[in-house]
Short mmCIF file of C-alpha atoms and ligand atoms in Angstrom, two decimals:
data_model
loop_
_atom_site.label_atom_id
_atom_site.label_comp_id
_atom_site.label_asym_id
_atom_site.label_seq_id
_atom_site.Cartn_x
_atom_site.Cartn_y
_atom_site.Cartn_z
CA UNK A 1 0.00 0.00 0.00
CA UNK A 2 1.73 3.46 -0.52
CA UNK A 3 0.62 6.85 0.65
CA UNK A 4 1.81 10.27 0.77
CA UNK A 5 2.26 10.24 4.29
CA UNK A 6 2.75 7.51 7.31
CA UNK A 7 2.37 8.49 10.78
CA UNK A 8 3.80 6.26 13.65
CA UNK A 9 1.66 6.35 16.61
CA UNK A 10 -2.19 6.97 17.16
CA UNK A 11 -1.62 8.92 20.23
CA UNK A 12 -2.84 12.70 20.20
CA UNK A 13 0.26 13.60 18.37
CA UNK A 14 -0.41 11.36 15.63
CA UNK A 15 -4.14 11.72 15.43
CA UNK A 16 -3.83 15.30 15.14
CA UNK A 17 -1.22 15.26 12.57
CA UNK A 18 -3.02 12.57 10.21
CA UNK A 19 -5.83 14.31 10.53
CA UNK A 20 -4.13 17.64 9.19
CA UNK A 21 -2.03 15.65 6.51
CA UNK A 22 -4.82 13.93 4.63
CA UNK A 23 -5.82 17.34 3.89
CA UNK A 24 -2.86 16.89 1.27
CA UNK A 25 -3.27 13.64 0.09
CA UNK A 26 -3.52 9.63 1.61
CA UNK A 27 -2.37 8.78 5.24
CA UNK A 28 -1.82 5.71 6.93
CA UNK A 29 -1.19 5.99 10.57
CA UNK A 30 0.63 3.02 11.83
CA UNK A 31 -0.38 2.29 16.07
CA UNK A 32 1.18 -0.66 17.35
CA UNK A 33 -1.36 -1.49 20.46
CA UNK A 34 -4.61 -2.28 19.70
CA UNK A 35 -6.39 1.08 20.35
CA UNK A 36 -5.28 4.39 19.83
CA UNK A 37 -4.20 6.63 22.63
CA UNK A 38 -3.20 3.73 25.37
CA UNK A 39 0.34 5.12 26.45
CA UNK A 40 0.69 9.06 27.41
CA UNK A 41 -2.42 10.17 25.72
CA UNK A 42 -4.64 8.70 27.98
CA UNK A 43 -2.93 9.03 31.18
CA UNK A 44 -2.62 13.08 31.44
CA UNK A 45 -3.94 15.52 33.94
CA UNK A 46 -5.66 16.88 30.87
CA UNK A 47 -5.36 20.31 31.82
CA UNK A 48 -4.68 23.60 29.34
CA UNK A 49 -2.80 26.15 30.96
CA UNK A 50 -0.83 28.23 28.79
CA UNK A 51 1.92 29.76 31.39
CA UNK A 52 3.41 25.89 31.70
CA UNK A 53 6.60 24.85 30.68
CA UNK A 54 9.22 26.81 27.78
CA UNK A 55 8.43 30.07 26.24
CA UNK A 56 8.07 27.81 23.19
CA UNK A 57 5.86 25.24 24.88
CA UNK A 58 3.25 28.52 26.22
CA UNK A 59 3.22 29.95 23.01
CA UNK A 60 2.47 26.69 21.34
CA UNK A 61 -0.29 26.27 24.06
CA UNK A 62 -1.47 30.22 23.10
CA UNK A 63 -2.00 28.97 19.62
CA UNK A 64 -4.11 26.01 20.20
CA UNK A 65 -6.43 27.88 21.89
CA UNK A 66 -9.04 28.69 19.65
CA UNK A 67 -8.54 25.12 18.38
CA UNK A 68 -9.91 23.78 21.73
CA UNK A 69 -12.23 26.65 22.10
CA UNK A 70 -13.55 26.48 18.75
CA UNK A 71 -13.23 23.13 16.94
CA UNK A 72 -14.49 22.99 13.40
CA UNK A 73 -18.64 22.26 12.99
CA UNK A 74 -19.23 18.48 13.85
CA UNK A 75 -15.74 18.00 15.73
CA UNK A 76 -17.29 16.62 18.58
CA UNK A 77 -20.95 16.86 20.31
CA UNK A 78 -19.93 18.64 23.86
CA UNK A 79 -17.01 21.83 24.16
CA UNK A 80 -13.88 20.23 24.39
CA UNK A 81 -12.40 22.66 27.35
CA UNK A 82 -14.18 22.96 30.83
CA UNK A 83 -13.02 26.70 32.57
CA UNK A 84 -10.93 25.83 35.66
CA UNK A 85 -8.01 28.69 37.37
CA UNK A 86 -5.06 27.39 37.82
CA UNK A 87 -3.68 28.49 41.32
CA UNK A 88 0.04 28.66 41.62
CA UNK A 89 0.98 28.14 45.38
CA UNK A 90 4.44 29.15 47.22
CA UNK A 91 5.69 28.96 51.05
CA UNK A 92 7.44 31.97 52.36
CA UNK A 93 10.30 29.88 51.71
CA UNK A 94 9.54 30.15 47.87
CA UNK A 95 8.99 33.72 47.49
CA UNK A 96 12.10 34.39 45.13
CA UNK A 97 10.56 31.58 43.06
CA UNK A 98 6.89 32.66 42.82
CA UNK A 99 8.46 36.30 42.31
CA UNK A 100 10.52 35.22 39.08
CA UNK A 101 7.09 33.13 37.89
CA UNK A 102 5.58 36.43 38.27
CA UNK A 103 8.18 38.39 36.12
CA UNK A 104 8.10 35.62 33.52
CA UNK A 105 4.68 35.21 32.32
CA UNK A 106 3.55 39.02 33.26
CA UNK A 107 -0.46 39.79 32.87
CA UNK A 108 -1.08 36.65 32.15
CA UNK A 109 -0.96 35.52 36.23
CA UNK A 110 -2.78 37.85 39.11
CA UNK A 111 -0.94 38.35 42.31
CA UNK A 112 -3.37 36.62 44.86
CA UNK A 113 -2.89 36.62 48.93
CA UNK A 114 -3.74 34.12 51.62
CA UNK A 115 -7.03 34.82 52.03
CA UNK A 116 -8.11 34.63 48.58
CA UNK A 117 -5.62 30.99 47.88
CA UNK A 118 -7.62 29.88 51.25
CA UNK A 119 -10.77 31.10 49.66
CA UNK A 120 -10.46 29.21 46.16
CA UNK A 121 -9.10 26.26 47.81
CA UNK A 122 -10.50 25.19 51.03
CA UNK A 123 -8.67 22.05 51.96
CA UNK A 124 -4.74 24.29 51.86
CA UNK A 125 -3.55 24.58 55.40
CA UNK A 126 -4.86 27.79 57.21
CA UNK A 127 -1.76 27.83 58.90
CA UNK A 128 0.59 27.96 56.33
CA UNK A 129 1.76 31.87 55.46
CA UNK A 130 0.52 31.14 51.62
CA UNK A 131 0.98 33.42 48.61
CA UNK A 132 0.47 32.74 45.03
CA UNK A 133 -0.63 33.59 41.83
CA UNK A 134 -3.63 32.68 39.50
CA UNK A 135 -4.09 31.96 35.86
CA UNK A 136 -7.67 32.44 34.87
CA UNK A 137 -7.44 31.41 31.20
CA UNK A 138 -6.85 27.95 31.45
CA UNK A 139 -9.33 24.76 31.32
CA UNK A 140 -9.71 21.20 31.50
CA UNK A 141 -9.58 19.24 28.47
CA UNK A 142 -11.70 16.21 27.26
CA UNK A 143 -8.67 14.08 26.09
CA UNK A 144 -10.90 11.30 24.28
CA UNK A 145 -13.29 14.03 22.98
CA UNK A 146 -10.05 15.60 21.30
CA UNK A 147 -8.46 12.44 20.50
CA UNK A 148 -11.51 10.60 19.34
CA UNK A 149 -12.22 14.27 16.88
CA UNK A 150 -9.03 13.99 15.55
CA UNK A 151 -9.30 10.26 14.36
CA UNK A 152 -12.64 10.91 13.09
CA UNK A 153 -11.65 13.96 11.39
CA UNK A 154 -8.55 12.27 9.88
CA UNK A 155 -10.61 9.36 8.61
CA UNK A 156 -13.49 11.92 7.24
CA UNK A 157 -10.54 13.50 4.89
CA UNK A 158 -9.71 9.41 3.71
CA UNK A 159 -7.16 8.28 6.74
CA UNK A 160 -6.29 4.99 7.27
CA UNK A 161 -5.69 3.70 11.31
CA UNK A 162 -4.35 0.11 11.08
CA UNK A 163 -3.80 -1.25 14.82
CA UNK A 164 -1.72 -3.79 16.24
CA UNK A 165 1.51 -2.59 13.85
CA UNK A 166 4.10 -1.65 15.31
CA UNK A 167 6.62 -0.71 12.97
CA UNK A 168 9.95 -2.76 13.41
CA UNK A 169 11.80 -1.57 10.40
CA UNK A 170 12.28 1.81 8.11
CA UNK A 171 13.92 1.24 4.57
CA UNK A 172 14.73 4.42 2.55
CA UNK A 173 13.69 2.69 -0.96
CA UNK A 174 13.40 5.49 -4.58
CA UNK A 175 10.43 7.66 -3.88
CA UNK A 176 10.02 7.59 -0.14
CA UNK A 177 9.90 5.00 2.65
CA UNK A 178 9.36 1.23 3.07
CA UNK A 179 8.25 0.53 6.41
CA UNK A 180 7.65 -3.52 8.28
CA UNK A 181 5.54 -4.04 10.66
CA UNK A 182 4.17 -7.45 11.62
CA UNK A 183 0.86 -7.11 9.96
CA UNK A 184 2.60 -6.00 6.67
CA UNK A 185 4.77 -3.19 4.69
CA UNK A 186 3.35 -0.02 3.71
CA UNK A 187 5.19 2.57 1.77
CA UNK A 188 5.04 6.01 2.20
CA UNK A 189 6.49 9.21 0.32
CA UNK A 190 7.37 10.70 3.70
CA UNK A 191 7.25 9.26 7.34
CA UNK A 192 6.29 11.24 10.70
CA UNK A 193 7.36 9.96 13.36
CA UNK A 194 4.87 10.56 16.56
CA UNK A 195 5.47 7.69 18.45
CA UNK A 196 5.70 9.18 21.78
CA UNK A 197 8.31 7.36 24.72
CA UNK A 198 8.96 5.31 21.18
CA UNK A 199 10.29 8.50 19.09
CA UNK A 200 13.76 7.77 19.85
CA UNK A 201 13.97 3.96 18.89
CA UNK A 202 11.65 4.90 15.20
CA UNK A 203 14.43 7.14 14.73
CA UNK A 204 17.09 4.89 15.28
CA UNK A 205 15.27 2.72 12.90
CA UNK A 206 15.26 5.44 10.11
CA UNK A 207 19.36 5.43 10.88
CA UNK A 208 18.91 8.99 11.88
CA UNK A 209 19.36 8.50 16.29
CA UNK A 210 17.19 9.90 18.96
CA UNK A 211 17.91 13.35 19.18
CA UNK A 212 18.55 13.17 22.97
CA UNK A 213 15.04 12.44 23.11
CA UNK A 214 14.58 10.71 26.98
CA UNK A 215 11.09 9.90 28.67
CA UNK A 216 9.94 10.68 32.09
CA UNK A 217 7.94 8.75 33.95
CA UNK A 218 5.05 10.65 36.02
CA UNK A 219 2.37 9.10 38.53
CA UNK A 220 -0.55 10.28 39.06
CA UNK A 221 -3.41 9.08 42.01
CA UNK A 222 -6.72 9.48 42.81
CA UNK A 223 -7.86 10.26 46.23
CA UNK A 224 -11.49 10.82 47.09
CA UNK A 225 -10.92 14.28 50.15
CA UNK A 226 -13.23 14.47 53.05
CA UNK A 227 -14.25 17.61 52.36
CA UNK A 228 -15.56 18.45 49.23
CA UNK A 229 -18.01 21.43 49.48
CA UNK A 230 -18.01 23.35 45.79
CA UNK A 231 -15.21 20.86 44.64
CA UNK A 232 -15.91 20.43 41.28
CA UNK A 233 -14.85 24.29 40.55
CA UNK A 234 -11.83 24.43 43.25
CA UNK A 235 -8.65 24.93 40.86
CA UNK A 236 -5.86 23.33 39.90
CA UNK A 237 -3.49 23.43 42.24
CA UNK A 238 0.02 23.50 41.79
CA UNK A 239 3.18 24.11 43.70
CA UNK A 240 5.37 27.22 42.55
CA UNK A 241 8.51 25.10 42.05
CA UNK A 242 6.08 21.80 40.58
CA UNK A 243 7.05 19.55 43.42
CA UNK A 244 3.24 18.33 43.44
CA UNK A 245 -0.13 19.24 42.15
CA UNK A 246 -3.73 18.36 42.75
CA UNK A 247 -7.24 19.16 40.54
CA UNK A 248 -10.57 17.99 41.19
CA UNK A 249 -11.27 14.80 38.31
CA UNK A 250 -14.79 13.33 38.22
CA UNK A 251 -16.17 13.76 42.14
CA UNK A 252 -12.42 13.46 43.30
CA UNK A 253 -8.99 14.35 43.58
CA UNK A 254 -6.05 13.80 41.32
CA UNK A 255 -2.55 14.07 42.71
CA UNK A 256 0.73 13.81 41.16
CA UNK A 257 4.19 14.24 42.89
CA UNK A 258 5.15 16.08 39.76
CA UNK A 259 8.23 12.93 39.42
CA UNK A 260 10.48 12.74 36.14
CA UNK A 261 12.42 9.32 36.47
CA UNK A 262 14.42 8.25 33.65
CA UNK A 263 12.84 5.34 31.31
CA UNK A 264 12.84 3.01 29.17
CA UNK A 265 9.80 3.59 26.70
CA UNK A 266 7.17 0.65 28.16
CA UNK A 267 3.77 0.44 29.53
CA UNK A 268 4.58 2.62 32.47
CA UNK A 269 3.45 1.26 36.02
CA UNK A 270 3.59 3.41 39.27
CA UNK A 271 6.04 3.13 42.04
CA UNK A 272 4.67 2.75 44.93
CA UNK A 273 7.33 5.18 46.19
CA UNK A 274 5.72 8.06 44.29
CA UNK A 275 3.37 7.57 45.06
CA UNK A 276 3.82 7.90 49.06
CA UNK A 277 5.63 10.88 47.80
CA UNK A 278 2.12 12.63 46.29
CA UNK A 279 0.26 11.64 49.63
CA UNK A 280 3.18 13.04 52.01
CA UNK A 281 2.79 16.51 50.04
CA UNK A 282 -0.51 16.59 49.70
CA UNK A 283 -0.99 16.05 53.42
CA UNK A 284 1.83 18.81 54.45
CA UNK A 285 -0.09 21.07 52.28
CA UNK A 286 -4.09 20.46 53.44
CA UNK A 287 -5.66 19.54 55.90
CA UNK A 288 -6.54 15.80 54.76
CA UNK A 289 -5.70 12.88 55.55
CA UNK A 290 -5.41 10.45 52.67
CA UNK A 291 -6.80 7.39 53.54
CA UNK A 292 -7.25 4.78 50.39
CA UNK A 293 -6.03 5.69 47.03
CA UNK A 294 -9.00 4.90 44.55
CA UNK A 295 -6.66 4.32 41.65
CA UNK A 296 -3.16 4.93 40.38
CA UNK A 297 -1.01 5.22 37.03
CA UNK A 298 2.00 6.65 35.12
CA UNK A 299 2.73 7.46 31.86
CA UNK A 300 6.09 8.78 29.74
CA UNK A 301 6.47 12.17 29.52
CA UNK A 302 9.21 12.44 26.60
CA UNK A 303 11.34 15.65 26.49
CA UNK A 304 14.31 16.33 24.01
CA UNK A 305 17.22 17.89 26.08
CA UNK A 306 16.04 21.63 25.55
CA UNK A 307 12.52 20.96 26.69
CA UNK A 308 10.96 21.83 23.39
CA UNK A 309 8.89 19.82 21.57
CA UNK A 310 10.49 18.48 17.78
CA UNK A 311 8.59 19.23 15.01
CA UNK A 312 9.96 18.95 11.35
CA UNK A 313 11.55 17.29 8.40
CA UNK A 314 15.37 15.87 9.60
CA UNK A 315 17.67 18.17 7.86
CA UNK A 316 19.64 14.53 6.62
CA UNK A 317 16.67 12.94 5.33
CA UNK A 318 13.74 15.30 4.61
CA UNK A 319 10.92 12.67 3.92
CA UNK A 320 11.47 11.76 7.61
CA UNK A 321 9.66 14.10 9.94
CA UNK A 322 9.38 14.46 13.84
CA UNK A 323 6.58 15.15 16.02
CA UNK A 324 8.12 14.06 19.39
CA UNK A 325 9.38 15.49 22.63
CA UNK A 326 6.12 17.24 23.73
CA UNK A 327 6.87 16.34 27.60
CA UNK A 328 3.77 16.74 29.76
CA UNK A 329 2.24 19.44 27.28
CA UNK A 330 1.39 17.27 24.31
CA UNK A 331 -2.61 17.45 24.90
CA UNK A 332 -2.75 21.43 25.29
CA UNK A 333 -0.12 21.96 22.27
CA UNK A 334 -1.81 19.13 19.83
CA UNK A 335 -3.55 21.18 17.66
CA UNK A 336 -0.69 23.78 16.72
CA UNK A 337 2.41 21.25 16.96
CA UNK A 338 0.09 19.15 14.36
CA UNK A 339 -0.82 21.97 12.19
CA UNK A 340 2.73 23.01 11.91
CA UNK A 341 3.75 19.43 11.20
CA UNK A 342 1.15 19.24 8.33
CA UNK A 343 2.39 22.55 6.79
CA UNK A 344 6.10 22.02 7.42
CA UNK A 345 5.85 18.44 5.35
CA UNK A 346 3.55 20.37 2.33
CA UNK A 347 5.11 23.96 2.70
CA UNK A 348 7.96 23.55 4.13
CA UNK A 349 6.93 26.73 6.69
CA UNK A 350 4.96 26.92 9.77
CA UNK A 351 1.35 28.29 9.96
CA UNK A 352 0.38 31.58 11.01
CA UNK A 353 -1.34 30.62 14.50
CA UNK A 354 2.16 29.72 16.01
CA UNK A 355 3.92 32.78 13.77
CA UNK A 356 1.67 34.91 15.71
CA UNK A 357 2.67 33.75 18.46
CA UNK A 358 6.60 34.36 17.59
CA UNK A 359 7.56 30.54 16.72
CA UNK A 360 9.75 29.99 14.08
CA UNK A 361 10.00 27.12 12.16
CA UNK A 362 14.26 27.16 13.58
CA UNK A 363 12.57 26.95 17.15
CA UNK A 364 10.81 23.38 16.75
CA UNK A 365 13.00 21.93 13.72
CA UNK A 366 15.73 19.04 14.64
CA UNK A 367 18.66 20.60 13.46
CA UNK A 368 18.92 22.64 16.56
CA UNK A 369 19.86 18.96 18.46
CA UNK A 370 22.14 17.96 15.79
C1 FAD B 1 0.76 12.18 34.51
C2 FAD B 1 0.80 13.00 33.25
C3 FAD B 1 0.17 14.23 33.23
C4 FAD B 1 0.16 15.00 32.05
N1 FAD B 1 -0.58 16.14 32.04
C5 FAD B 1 -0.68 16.87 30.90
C6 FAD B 1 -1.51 18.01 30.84
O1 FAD B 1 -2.19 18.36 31.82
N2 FAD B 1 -1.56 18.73 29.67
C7 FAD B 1 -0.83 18.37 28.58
O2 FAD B 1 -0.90 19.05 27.56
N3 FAD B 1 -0.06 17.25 28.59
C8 FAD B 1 0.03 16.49 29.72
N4 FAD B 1 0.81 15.37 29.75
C9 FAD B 1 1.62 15.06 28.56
C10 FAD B 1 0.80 14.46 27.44
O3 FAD B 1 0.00 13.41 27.93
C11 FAD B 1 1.75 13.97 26.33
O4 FAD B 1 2.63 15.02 25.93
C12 FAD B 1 0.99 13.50 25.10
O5 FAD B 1 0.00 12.59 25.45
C13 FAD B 1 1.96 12.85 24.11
O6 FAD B 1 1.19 12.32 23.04
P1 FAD B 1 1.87 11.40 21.96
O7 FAD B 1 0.86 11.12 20.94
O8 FAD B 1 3.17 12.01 21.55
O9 FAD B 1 2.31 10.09 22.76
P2 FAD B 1 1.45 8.69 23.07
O10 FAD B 1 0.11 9.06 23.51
O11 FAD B 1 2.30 7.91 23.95
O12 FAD B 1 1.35 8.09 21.62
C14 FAD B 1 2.43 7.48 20.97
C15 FAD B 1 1.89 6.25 20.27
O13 FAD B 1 2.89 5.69 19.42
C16 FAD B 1 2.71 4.30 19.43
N5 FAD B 1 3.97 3.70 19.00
C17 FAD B 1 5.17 3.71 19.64
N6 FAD B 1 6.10 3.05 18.92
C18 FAD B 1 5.49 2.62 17.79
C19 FAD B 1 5.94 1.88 16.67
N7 FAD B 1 7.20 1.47 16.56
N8 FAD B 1 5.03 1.60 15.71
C20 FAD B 1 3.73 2.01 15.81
N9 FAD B 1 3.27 2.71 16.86
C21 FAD B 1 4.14 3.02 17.84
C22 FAD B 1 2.38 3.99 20.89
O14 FAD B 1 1.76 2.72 21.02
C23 FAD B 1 1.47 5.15 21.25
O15 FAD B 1 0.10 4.86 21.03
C24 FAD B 1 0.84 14.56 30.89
C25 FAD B 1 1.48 13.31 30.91
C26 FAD B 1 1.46 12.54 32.08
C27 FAD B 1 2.12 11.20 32.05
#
């Protein structure tokens, strides 16, 4: 079977992209588990908030936006983003750190005192001397509305999703890309390579090395807090220097002690150790006490050494694109990393949603890791 395009990887990264790219012709999109979205995709804290991470990462995030906020007609049957603040939170200790937060991302986070932080989070220690600052502009996301928009979208415009192949070999052949998998070969012009904890070893494969590209692991728990007066709009909550976070998920709590351990790309699994971690701070912090954890999980958060996602043709072999390394901001910067992915492999130039935003196509390309 040849196409124009193959993408590696049905998480949001690769729906996203397909769905873009069979705007320009046909697109298979290779997944090796048996549904789409199983690793990262569908282990997030599905939040948008667009003063998170790099420059490059919040102005990515800045030109999703009106993606999330307005999806094309038919994209999905319910808004895709839920309003919810994020509250940055900082001990006396960490004034220097919430100051230079402050300085960094300007109007787009208030000032807010103790009383107010106490106010819009009622379970924070009274005792504790807290300041902080709030972002008002950010949401939750529905990850499977997104995700599950995407693949319809992409099959709409004539995508093909073919499950259970994972691709085990890439063989530059005249006119574009042989690539094995266990249910087959396709052949492609071009290849993109969104295959998530995976990017690295697919581009190894393709002879062209991983970029540096290393993933994280990150847990995540649910806890179910005794008190829970008005907590489905409490915010998410989030240490000034990220050593743990909480947000209200479904009639509950989720925690995370905001962990990056080193691995191996695999079906992550929590460490119990973590997750002690996440209950230790969340107690020091409230005034609960954790007593069951109602579920827990991890998933690969996959950063390239600069902390900015890769997205672009390889400078050595231009019919082999990236669309890797979006660390824990690959839901909120899907629809602008995959737009620019689409128009890089057709145009060779970014669109003008991230442009606006100051992104050049230098700023996400490979060569910078080369
Ligand atoms: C705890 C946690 C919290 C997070 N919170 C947020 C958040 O609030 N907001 C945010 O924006 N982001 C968040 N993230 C990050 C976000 O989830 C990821 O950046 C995003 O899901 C990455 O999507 P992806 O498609 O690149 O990767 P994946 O979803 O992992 O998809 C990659 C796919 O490629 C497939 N694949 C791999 N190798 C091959 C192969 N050889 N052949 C075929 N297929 C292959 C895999 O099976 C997988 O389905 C969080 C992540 C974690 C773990």
């Amino acid at each position: 079977m040849q196409s124009r395009f193959i993408v590696i990887g049905a998480g949001l990264a690769g729906a996203s992209a397909a769905a873009f790219l069979a705007e320009h012709g046909p697109v298979a999109i290779l997944e090796a588990e048996d549904q789409p979205g199983y690793h990262t995709t569908g282990r997030s804290a599905a939040s948008y908030i667009d003063t998170y991470g790099h420059p490059i990462v919040c102005a990515a995030t800045r030109a999703s936006r009106d993606f999330f906020w307005n999806p094309p007609a038919g994209f999905a049957e319910h808004p895709l983003v839920r309003p919810r603040a994020e509250l940055e939170i900082a001990r006396p200790e960490q004034a220097e750190a919430l100051a230079a937060m402050l300085e960094t991302h300007g109007s787009a986070l208030r000032p807010v005192g103790r009383e107010e932080i106490l106010r819009l989070s009622p379970i924070l220690r009274p005792g504790i001397d807290w300041s902080g600052a709030i972002n008002e502009a950010t949401a939750d996301i529905d990850v499977d509305a997104v995700l599950q928009g995407f693949l319809r979208l992409a099959k709409a415009r004539g995508a093909q999703l073919v499950t259970g192949a994972r691709v085990t070999g890439l063989d530059r052949v005249a006119g574009g890309w042989r690539v094995r998998t266990p249910v087959g070969e396709f052949r492609a012009d071009a290849v993109v390579n969104a295959a998530g904890a995976w990017a690295g070893e697919v581009g190894r494969l393709a002879g062209l090395g991983d970029l540096g590209l290393t993933p994280l692991r990150r847990t995540a728990l649910k806890i179910e807090p005794a008190m829970k007066d008005g907590l489905a709009d409490w915010p998410f909550v989030i240490d000034v220097e990220e050593t743990f976070y909480f947000r209200p998920d479904g009639g509950g709590l989720m925690l995370s002690p905001a962990d990056e351990t080193p691995s191996e790309p695999c079906d992550a699994q929590p460490d119990e150790m973590d997750v002690a971690i996440a209950v230790d701070a969340f107690e020091q912090a409230t005034t609960e006490t954790v007593r069951r954890v109602a579920h827990r999980w991890a998933g690969l958060r996959t950063f390239a050494p600069d902390r900015i996602p890769v997205v672009g043709p390889d400078p050595r072999e231009p019919a082999f694109l990236w669309l890797a390394g979006q660390g824990g901001y690959g839901i909120q910067t899907a629809p602008a990393l995959a737009m620019a992915a689409a128009a890089l492999a057709t145009t060779g130039d970014i669109h003008a949603a991230l442009k606006a935003q100051g992104v050049t196509a230098a700023d996400l390309g490979p060569s910078r890791l080369l």
